[in-house]
Short mmCIF file of C-alpha atoms in Angstrom, two decimals:
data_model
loop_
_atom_site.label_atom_id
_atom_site.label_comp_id
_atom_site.label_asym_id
_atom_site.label_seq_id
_atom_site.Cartn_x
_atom_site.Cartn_y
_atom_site.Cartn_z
CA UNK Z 198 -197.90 40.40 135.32
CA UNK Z 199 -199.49 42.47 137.34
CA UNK Z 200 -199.21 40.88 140.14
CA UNK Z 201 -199.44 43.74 142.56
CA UNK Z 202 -203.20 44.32 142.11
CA UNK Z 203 -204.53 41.17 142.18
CA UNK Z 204 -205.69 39.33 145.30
CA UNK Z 205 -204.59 36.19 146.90
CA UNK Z 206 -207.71 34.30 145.79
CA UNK Z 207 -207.34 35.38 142.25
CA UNK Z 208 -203.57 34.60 142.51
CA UNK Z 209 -204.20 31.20 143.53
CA UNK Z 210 -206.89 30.19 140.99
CA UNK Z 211 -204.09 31.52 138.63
CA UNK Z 212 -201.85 29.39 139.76
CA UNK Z 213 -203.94 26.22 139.63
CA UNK Z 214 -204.57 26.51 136.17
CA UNK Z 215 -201.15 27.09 135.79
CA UNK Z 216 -200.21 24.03 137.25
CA UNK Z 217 -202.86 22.42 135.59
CA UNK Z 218 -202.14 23.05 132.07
CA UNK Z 219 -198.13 22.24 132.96
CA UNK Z 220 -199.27 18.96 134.67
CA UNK Z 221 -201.22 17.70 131.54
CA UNK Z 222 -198.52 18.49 129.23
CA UNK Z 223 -195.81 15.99 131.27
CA UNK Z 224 -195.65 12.97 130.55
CA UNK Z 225 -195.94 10.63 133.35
CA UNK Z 226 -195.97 6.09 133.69
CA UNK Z 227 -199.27 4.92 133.99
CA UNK Z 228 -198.04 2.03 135.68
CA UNK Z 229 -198.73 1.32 139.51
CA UNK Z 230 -196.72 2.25 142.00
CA UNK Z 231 -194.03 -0.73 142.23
CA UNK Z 232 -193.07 -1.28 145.72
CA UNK Z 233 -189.34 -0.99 146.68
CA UNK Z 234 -187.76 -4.37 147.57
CA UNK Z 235 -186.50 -3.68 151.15
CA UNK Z 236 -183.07 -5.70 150.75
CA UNK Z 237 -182.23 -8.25 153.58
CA UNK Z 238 -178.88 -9.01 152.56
CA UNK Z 239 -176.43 -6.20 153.53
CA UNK Z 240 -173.01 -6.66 151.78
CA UNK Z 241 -169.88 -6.32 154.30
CA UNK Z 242 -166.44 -6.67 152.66
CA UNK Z 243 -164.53 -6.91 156.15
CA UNK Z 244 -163.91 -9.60 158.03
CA UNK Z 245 -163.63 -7.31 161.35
CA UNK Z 246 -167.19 -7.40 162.54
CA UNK Z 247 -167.83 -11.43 161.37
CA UNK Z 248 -164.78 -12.51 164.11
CA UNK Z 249 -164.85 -9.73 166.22
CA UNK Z 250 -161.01 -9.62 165.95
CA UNK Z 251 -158.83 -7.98 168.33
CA UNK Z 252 -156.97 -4.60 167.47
CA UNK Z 253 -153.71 -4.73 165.37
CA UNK Z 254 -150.82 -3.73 167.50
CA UNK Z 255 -149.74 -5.48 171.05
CA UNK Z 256 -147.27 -5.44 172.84
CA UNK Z 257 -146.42 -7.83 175.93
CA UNK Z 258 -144.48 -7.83 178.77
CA UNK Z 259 -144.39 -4.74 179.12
CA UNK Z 260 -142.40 -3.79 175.88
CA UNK Z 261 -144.24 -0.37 175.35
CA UNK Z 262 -146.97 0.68 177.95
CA UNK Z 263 -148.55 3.24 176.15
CA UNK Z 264 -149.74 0.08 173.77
CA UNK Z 265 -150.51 -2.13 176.52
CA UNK Z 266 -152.52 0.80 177.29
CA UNK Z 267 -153.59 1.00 174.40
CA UNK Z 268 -154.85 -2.55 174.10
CA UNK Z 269 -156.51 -2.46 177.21
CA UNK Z 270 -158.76 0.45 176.22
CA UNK Z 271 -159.91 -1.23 172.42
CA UNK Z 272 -160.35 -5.01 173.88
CA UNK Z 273 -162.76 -3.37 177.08
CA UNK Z 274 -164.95 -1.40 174.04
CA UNK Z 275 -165.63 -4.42 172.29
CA UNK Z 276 -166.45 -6.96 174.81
CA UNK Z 277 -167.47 -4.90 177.60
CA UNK Z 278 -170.95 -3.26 176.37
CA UNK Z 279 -172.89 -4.81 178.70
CA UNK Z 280 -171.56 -2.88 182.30
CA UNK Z 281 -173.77 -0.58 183.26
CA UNK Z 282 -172.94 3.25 183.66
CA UNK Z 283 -172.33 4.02 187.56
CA UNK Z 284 -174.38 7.59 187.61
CA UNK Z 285 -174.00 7.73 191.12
CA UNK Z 286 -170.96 10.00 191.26
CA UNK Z 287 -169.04 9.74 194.43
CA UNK Z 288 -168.61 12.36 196.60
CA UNK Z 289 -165.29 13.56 197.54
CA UNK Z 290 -166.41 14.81 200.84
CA UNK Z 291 -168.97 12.91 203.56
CA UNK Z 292 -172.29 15.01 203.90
CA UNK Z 293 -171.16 15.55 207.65
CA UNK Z 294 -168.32 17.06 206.73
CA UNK Z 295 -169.89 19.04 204.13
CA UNK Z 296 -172.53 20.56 206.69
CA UNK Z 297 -169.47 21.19 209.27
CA UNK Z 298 -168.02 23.19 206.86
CA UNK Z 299 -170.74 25.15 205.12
CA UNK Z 300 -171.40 26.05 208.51
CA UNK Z 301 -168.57 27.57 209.39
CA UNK Z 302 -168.45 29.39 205.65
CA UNK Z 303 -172.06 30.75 206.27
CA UNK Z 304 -170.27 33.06 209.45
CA UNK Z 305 -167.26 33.90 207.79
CA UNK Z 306 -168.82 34.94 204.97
CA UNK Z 307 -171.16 36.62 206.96
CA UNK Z 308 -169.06 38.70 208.79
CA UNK Z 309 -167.57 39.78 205.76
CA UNK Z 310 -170.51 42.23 204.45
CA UNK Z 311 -171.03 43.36 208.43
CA UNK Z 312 -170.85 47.15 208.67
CA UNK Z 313 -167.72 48.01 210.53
CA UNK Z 314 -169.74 49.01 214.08
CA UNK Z 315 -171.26 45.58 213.80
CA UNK Z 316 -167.63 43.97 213.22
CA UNK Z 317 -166.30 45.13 216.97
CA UNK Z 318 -169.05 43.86 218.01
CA UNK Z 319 -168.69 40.43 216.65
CA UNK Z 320 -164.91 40.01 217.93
CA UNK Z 321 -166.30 41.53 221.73
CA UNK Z 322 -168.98 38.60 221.55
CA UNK Z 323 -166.07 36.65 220.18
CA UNK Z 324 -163.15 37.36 223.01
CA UNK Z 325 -166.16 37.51 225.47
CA UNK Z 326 -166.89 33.84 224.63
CA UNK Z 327 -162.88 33.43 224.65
CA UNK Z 328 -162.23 34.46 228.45
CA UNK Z 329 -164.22 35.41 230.69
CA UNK Z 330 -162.39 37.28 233.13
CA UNK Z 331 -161.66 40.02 230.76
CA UNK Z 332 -164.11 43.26 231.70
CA UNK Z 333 -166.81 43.73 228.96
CA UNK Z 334 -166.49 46.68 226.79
CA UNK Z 335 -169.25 48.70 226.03
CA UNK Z 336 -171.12 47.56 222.84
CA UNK Z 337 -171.12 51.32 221.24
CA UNK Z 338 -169.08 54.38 222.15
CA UNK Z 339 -171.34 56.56 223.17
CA UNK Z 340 -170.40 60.21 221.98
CA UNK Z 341 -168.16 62.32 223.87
CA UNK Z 342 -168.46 65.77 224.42
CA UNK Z 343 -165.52 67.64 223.61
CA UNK Z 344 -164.12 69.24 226.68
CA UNK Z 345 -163.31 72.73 226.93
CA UNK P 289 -176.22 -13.01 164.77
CA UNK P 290 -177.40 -13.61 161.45
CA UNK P 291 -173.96 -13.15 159.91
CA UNK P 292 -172.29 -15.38 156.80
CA UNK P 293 -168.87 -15.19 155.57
CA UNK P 294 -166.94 -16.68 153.07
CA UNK P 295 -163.75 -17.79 154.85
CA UNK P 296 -160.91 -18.76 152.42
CA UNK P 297 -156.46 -18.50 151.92
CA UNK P 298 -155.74 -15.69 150.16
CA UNK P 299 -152.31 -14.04 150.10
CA UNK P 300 -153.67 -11.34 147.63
CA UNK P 301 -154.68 -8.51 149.80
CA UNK P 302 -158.09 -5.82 148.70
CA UNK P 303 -158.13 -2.72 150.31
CA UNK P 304 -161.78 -2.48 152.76
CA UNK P 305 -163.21 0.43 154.37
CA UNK P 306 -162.03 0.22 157.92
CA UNK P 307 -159.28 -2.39 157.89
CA UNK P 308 -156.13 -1.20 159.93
CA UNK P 309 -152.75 -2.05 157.33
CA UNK P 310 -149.28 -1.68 157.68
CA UNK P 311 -148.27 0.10 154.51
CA UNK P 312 -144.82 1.59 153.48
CA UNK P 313 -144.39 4.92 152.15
CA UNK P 314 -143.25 5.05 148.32
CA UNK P 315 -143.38 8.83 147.91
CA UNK P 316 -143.89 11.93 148.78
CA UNK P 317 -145.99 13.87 146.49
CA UNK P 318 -146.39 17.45 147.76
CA UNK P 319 -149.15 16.87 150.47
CA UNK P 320 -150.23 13.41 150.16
CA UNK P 321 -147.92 10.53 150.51
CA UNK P 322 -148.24 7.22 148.47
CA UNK P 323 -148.00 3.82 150.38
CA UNK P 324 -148.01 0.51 149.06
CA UNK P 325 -150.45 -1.67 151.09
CA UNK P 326 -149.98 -4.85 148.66
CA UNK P 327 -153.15 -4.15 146.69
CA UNK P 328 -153.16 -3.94 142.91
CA UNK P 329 -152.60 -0.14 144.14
CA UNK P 330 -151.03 2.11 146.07
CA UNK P 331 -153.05 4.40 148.49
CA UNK P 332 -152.97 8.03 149.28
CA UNK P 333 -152.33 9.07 152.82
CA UNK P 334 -152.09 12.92 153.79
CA UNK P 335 -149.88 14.63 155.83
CA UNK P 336 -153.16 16.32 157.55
CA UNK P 337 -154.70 12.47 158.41
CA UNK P 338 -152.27 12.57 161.87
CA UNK P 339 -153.36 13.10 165.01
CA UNK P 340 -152.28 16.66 166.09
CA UNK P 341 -150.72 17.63 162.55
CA UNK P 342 -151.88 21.29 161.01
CA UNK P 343 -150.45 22.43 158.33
CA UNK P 344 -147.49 24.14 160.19
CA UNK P 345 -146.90 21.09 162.30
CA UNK P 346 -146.73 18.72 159.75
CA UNK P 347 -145.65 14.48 160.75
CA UNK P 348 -142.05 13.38 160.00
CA UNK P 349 -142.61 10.98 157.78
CA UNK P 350 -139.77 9.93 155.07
CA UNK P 351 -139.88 7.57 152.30
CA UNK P 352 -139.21 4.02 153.63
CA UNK P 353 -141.34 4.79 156.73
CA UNK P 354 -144.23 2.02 157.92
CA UNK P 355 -147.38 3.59 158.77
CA UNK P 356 -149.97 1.77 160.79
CA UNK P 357 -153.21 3.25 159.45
CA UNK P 358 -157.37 2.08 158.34
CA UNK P 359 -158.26 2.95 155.09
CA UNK P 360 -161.39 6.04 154.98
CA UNK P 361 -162.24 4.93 151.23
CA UNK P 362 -161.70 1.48 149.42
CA UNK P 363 -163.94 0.73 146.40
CA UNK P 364 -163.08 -0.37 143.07
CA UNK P 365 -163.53 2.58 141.81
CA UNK P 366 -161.57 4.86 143.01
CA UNK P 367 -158.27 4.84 144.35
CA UNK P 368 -157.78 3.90 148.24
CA UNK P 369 -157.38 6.30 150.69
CA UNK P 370 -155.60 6.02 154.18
CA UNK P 371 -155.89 7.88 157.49
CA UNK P 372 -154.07 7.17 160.90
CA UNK P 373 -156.96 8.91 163.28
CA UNK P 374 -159.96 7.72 163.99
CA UNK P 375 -163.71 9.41 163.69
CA UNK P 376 -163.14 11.21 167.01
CA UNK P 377 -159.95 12.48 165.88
CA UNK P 378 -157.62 10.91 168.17
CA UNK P 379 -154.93 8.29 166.31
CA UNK P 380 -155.50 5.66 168.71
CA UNK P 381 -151.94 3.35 168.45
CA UNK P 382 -152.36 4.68 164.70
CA UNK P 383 -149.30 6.67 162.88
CA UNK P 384 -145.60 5.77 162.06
CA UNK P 385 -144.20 2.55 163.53
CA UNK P 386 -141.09 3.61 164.94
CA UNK P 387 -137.51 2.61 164.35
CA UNK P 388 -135.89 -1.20 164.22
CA UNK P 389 -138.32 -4.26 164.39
CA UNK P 390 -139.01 -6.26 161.50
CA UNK P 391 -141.25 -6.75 158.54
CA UNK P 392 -142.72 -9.37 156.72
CA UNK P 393 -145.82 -11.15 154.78
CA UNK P 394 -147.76 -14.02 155.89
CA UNK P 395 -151.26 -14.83 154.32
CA UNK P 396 -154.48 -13.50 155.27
CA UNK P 397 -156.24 -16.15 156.63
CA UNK P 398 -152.96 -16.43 159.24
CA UNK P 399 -153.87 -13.08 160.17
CA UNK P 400 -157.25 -13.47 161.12
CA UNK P 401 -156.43 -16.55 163.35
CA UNK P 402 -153.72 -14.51 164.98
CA UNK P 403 -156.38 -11.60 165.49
CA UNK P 404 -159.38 -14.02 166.49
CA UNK P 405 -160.15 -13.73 170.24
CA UNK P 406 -158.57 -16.06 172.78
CA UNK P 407 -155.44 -17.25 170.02
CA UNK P 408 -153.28 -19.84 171.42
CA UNK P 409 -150.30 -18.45 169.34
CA UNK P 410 -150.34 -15.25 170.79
CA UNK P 411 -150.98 -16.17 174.44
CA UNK P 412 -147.86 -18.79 174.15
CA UNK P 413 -145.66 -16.13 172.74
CA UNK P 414 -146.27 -13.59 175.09
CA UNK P 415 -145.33 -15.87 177.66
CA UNK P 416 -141.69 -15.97 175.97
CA UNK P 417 -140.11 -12.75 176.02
CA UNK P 418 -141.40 -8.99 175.56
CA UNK P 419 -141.89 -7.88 172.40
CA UNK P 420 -144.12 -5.65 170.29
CA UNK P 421 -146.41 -7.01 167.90
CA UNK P 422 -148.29 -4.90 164.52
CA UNK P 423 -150.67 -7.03 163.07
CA UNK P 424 -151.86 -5.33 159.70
CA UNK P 425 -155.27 -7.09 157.65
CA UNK P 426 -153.15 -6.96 154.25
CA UNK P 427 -151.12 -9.65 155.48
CA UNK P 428 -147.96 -7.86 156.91
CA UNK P 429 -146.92 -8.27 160.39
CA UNK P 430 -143.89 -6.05 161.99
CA UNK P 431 -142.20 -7.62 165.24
CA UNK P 432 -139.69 -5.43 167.31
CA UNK P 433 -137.91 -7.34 170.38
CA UNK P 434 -135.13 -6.62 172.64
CA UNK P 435 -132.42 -8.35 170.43
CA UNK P 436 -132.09 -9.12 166.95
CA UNK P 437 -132.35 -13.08 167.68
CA UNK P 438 -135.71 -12.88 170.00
CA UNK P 439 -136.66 -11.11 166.95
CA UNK P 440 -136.01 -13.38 164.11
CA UNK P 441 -137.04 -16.24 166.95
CA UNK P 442 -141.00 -14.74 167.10
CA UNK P 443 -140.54 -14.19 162.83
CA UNK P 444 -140.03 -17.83 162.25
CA UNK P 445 -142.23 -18.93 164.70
CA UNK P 446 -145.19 -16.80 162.90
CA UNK P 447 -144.25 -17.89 159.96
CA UNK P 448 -144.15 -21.34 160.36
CA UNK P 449 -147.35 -21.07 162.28
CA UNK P 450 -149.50 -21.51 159.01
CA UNK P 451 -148.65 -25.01 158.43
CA UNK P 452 -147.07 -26.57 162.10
CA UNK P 453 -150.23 -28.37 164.20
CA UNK P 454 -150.66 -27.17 167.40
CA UNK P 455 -148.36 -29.70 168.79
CA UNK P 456 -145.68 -29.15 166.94
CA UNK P 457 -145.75 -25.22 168.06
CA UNK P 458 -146.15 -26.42 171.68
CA UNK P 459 -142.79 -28.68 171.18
CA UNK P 460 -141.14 -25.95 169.00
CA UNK P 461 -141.73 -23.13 171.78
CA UNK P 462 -141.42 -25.81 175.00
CA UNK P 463 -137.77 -25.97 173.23
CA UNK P 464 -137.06 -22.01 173.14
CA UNK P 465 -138.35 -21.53 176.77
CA UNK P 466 -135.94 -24.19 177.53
CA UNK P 467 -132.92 -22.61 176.02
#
């Protein structure tokens, strides 16, 4: 009740002797705090984990392979805990190989975003390298006059 | 470490959280199917606990079918319930046991020698013929072989495994690799 006009201090001591007045009408133990028994014994009803037994369904000699699989795969996850993870992951391709190539890449790619003046260029360089008895053209066109 | 269990014969069989059981399906009530596991009673498996099943695609299963499966819930309380897929979703050699082979009831403590680690009984028979092997905790194992006889053969064999010594199983299957 009107809540609106009040301020946060008065709110709060409201609200203290609110609590206050709820607090002594509970009823509450007067006893001490008991301590809870932490339990040592932990009740298992299967017999799976005591024995470690194997999984349910084999097959052998090669009866059905997807449970041979299959068997492979559960036996490994219970005995096998101990490997350790390889986080090294192989790479497909050498690091020479790798360079070779991204070297390559770097100029085709490259030549792929040349303006198209800079392209003739290129392939001149290129058939220059090529063979050299071929006359070199000129790098630009220069402009020609129209003739009368 | 630190671990003590009660090992004793029992041929009675109480569902557990997490056991994997053979179970045979009894009916088929709308969306859940009842299967009778050999407890004092019969859990629910539904058609939605398959790997891959929605509720267009739903599992051929028919009444008579054996379903390899763990149970999700097993108290005394309340009544057992059955999945075939495990908690990443992926039925992992769960589901229907396919066609042929052959069923039948040994007691429990058999079972857990036959699933211990490193079990003579199992390394000797796989050195026989193929064969496919389901080994459910409720006492029930289902053989399939190439031929009727190898079949009943590894049946007997299992069966009489809970009472013939070692030697006697040596001499028994020394005898059938002969043949």
């Amino acid at each position: 009740f009107m809540q609106r006009g009040l301020d946060s201090q008065t709110k709060k001591q409201l609200e203290e002797e609110e609590k206050k007045i709820i607090s002594e009408e509970h009823w509450y133990l007067d006893l001490p705090d008991l301590k809870e028994k932490e339990s040592f014994i932990i009740e298992e009803r299967s017999f799976m984990p005591c024995e470690d037994l194997l999984y349910g369904r084999m097959s052998f000699k090669g009866f059905n392979p997807e449970i041979e699989k299959l068997m492979i795969q559960m036996n490994s996850k219970c005995k096998e805990e101990e490997i350790e993870v390889d986080d090294k992951m192989e790479a497909d391709v050498s690091d020479e190989e790798m360079a070779r190539r991204y070297e390559t890449l770097v100029g085709t790619i490259g030549k792929k975003f040349l303006r198209k003046r800079d392209q003739r260029v290129l392939q001149d360089e290129d058939e220059d390298g090529n063979s050299n008895t071929r006359p070199s053209k000129k790098a630009k066109k220069k402009f020609l006059k129209p003739q009368d | 470490g630190g671990a003590y269990w009660v090992d004793s014969q029992q041929k009675r069989y109480v569902p557990v959280k997490g056991d994997h059981v053979i179970g045979i399906v009894t009916a088929k009530a709308g969306d859940v199917f009842k299967l009778d596991v050999g407890g004092s009673e019969q859990a629910s498996l539904s058609y939605l606990a398959f790997e891959g099943a929605t509720k267009r695609n739903r599992p051929n299963v028919q009444v008579g079918d054996l379903i390899y499966g763990q149970f999700l819930v097993a108290n005394k309380d309340m009544e057992p319930e059955m999945v075939c897929i495990d908690s990443s979703g992926r039925s992992s050699g769960m589901g229907i046991i396919g066609q042929d082979g052959f069923l039948f009831k040994v007691s429990l403590g058999l079972i857990r020698k036959l699933l211990a680690p490193k079990c003579e009984i199992i390394q000797e028979l796989s050195q026989l013929y193929p064969f496919e092997l389901v080994l459910g905790m409720n006492g029930r194992i289902w053989v399939k072989a190439k031929t009727v006889q190898q079949t009943l053969i590894i049946v007997n064999i299992l069966e009489a495994c809970e009472y013939m010594t070692a030697e006697q199983r040596k001499q028994a299957l020394a005898k059938l690799s002969g043949n």
